[in-house]
Tab-separated table of C-alpha atoms and ligand atoms in Angstrom:
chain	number	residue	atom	x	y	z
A	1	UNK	CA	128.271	108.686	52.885
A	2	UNK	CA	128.403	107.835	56.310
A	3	UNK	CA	125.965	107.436	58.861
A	4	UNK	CA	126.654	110.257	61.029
A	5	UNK	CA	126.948	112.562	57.800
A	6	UNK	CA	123.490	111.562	56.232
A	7	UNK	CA	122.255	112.603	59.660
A	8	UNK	CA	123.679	115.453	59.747
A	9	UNK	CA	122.603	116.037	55.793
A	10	UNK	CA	118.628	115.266	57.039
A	11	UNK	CA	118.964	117.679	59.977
A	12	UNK	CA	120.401	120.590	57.453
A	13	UNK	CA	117.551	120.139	54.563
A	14	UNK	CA	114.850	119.497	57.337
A	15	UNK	CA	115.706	122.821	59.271
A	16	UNK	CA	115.549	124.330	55.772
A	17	UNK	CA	112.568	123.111	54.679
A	18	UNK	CA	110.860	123.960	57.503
A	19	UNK	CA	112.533	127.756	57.490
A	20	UNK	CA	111.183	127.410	54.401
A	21	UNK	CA	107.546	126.772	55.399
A	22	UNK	CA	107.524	129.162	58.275
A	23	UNK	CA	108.228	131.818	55.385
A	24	UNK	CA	105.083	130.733	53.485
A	25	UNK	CA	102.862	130.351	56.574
A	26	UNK	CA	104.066	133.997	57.636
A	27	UNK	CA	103.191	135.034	53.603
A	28	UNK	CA	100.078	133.194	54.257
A	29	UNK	CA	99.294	134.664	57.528
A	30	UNK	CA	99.718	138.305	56.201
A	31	UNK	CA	97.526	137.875	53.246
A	32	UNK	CA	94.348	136.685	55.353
A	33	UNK	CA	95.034	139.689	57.469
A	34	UNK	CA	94.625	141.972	53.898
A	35	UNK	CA	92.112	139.926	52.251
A	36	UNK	CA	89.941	140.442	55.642
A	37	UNK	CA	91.022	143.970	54.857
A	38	UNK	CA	90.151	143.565	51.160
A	39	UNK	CA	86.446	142.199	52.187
A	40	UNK	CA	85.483	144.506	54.868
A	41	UNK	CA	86.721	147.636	53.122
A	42	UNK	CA	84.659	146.708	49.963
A	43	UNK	CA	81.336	145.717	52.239
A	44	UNK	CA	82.200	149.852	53.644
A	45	UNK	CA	82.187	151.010	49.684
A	46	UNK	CA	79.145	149.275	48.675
A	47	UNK	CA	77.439	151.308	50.803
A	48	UNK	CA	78.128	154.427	48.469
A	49	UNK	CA	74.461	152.355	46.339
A	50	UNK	CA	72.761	153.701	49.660
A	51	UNK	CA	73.450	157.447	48.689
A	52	UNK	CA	75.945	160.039	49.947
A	53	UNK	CA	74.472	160.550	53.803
A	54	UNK	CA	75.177	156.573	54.487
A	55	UNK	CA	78.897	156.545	52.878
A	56	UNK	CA	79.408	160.163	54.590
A	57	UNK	CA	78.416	158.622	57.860
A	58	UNK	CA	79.888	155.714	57.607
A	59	UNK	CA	83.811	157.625	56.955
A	60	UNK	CA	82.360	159.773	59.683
A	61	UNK	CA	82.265	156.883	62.132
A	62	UNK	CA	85.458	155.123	61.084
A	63	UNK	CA	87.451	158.750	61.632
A	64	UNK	CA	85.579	159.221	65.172
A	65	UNK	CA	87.097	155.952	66.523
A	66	UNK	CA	90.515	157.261	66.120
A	67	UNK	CA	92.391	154.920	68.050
A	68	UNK	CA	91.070	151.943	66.639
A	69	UNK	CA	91.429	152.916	63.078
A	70	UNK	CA	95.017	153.403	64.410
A	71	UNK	CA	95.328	150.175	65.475
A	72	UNK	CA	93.687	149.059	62.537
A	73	UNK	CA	96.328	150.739	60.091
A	74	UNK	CA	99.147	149.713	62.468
A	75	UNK	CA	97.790	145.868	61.473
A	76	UNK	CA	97.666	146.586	57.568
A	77	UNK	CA	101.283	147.850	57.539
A	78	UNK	CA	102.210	145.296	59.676
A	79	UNK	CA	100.970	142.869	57.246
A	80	UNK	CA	102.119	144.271	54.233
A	81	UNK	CA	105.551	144.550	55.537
A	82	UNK	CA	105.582	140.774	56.460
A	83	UNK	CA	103.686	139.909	53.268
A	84	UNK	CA	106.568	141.929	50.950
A	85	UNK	CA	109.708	140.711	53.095
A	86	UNK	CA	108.177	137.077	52.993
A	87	UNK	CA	107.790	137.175	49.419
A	88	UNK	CA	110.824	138.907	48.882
A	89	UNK	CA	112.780	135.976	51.025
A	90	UNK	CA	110.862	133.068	49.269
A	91	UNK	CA	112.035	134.514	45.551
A	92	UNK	CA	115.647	134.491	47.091
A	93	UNK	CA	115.227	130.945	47.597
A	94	UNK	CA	113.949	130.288	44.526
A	95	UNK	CA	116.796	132.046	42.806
A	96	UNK	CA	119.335	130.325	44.930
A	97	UNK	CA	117.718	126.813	44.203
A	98	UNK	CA	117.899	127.401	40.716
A	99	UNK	CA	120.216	130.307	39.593
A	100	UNK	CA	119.410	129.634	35.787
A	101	UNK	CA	116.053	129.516	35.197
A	102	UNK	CA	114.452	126.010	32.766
A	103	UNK	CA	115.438	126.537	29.239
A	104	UNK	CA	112.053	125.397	28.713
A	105	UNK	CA	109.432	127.389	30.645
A	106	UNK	CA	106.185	126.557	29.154
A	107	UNK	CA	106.415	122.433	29.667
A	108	UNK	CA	104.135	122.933	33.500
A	109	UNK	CA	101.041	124.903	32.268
A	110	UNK	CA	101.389	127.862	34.888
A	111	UNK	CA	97.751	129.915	35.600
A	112	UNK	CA	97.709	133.015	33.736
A	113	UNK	CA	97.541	134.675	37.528
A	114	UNK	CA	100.484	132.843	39.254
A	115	UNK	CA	103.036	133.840	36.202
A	116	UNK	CA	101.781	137.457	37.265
A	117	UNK	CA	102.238	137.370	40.816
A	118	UNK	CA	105.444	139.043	40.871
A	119	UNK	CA	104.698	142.148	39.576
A	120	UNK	CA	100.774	142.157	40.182
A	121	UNK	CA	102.036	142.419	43.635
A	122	UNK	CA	103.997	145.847	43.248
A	123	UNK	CA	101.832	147.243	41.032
A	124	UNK	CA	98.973	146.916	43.482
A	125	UNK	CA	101.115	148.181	45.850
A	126	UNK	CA	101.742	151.513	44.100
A	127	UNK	CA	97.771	151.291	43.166
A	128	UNK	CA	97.465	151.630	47.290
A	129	UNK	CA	99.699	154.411	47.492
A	130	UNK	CA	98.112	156.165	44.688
A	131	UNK	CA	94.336	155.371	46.324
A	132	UNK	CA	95.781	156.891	49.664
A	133	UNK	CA	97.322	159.880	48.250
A	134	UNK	CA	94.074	160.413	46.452
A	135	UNK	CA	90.641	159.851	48.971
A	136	UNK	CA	92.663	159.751	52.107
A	137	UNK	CA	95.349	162.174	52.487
A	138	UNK	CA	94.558	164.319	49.159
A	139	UNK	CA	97.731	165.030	47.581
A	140	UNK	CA	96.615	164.334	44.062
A	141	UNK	CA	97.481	167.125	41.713
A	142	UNK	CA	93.757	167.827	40.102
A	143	UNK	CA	91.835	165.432	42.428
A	144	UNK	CA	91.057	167.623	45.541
A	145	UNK	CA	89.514	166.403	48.444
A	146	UNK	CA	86.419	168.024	49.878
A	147	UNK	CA	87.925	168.158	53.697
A	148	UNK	CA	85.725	167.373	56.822
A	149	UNK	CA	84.011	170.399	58.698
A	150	UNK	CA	82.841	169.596	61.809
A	151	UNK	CA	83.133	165.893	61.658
A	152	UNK	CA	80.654	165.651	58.626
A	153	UNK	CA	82.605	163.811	56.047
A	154	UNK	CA	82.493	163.813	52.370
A	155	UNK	CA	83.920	160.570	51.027
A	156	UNK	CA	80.789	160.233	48.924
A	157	UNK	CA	81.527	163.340	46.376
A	158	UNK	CA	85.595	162.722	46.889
A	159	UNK	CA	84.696	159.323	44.835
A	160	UNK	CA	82.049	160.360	43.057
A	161	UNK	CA	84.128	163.497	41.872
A	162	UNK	CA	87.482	161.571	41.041
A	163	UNK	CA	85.584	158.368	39.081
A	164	UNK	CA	84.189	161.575	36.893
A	165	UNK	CA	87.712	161.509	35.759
A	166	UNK	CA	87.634	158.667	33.026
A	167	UNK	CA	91.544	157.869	33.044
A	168	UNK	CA	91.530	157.602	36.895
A	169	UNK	CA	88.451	155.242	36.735
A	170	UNK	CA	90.138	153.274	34.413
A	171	UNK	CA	93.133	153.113	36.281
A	172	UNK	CA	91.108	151.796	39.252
A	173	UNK	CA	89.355	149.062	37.333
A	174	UNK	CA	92.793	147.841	35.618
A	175	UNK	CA	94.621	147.889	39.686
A	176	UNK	CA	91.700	146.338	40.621
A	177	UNK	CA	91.985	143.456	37.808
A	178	UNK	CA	95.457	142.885	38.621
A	179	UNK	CA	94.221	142.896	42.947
A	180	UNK	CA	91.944	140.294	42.363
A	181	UNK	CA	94.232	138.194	39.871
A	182	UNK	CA	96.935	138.271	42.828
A	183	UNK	CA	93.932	137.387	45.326
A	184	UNK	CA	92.999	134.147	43.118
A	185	UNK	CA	96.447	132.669	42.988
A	186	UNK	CA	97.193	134.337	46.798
A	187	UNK	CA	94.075	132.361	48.160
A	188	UNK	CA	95.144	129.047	46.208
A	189	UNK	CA	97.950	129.156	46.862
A	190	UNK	CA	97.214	129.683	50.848
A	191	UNK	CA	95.073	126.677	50.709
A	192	UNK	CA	98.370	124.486	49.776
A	193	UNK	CA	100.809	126.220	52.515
A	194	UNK	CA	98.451	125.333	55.054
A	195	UNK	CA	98.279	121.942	53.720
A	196	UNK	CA	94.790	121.750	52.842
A	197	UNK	CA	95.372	119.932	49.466
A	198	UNK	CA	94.071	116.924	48.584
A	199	UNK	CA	92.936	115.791	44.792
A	200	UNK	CA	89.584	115.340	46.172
A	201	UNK	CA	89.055	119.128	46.871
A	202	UNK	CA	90.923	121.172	44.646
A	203	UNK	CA	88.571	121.540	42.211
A	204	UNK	CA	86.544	122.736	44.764
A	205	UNK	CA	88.610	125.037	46.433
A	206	UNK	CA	89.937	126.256	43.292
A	207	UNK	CA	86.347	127.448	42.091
A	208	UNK	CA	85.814	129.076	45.546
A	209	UNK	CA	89.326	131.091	45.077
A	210	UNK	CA	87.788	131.335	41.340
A	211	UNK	CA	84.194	132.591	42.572
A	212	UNK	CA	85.463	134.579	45.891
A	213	UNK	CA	87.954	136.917	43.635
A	214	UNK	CA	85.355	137.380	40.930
A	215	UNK	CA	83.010	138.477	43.114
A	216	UNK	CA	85.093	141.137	44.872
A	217	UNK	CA	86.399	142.133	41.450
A	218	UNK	CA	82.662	142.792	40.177
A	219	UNK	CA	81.842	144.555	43.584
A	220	UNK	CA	84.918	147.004	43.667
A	221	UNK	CA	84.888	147.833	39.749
A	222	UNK	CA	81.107	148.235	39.299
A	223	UNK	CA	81.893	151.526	41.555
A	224	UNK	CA	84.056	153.279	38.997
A	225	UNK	CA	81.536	151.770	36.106
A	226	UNK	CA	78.269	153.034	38.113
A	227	UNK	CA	79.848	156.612	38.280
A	228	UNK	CA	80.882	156.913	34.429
A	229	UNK	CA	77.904	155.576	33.025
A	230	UNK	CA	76.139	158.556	35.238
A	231	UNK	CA	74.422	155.583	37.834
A	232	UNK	CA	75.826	157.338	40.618
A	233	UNK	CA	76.536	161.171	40.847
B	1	HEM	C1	86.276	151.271	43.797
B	1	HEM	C2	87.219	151.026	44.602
B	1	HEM	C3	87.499	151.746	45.892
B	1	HEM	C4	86.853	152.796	46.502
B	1	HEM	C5	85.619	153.543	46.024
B	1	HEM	C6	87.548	153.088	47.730
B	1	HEM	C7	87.214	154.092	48.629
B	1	HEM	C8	88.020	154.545	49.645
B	1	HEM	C9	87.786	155.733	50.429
B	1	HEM	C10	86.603	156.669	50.292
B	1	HEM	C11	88.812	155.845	51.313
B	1	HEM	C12	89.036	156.967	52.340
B	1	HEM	C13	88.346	156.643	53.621
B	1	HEM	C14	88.466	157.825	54.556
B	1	HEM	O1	89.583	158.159	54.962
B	1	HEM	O2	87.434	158.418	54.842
B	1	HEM	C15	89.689	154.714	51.102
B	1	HEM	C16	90.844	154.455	51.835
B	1	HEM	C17	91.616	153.336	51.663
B	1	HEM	N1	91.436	152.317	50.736
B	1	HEM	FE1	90.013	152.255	49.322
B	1	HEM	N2	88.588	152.202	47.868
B	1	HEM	C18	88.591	151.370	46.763
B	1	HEM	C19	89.458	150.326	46.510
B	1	HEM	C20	90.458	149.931	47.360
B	1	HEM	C21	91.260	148.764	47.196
B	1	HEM	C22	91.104	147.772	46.052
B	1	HEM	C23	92.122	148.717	48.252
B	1	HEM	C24	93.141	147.702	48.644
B	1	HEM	C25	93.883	147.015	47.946
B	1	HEM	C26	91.887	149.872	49.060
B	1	HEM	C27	92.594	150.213	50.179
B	1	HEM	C28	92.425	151.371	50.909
B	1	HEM	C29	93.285	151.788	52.001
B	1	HEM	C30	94.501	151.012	52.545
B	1	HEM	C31	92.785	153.025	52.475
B	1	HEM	C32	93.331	153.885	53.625
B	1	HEM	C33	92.520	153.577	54.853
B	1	HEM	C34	92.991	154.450	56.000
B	1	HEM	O3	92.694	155.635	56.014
B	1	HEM	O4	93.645	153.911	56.871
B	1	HEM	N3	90.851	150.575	48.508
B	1	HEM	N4	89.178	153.947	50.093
């Protein structure tokens, strides 16, 4: 090859890879913004171990600063449109990298979590529209929502009284499961896009992905759990 066509080679695969990284930095990006989301909307819940008037007053609150739970929302979809299309553009890669897949697939141990990550991913995603439909907009056949009068809100008894439902607690814990699975291998694998990788931290970065999605895992299902074992009513 000559000179001027290696260049020319470098140039092509360089502006490639780095297309390639600003799709995993944008993937990256995205996911902080809903893991922030992920975080802050599960410190809001906890508060439902305080008793109804604190979770009432707290929805009460968030729904009286209407524009910025507008901005807010216009942020989430933001980033779950960017997180979706990113991942969506990154598996087209993939594909057109390698169009038939190894014969062998099981000779690179792959986590449990990142062989999931393609359909934990839409499956939380329908778990969101479900949650909507169901303590935000109401449109669950069987799971009314007690509306607002006056601006006194009743998120309290609209979780309370759905969780009473055993399949739809369920259902919550197992979307939750599969949330926090896709959080573990999101955050590790966020760690590596933004190059913080080294052999001498992994381990330790890998138990704080480890310990971080366990924890929010515990926090979000002990809610469903606390209402069917009659702990809160
Ligand atoms: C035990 C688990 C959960 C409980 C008890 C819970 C509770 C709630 C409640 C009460 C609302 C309605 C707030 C209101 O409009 O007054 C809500 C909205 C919402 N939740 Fe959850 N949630 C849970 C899990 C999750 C998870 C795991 C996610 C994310 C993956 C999530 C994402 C959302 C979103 C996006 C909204 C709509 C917020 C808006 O109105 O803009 N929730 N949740």
């Amino acid at each position: 090859m000559s000179s001027v066509a290696a260049e020319v080679t470098l140039k092509r695969t360089w502006g490639l890879y780095e297309v390639y990284i600003g799709k995993k930095l944008v993937m990256a990006a995205s996911g902080v913004v809903l893991v922030l989301y992920i975080f802050g909307h599960l410190a809001g819940n906890l508060q439902i171990y305080a008793g109804p008037e604190r979770l009432n007053a707290y929805a009460g609150f968030l729904h009286a600063h209407t524009g910025l739970l507008w901005v807010a929302r216009a942020v989430m979809m933001a980033a779950v449109g960017l997180h979706v299309w990113s991942s969506f553009l990154l598996w087209l890669d993939k594909r057109r990298a390698r169009p038939i897949g190894y014969v062998k697939k099981d000779d690179v141990p792959a986590s449990y979590a990142s062989r999931t990550m393609m359909w934990s991913g839409p499956i939380v995603g329908a778990f969101v529209v479900f949650h909507i439909l169901h303590l935000t907009a109401g449109g669950v056949p069987g799971l009314a929502l007690r509306e607002p009068v006056e601006g006194q809100y009743f998120a309290y008894q609209n979780v309370v009284g759905g969780f009473q439902h055993p399949m739809v607690a369920l259902a919550y814990v197992v979307a939750i499961v599969l949330l926090t699975m896709h959080l573990y291998h999101g955050l590790w694998s966020m760690f590596q896009s933004v190059g913080i990788s080294h052999p001498r931290y992994t381990p330790a970065l890998k138990r704080t992905a480890h310990a971080v999605s366990i924890l929010v895992a515990a926090g979000y299902i002990s809610i469903p759990v606390s209402v069917t074992l009659g702990l809160v009513k």
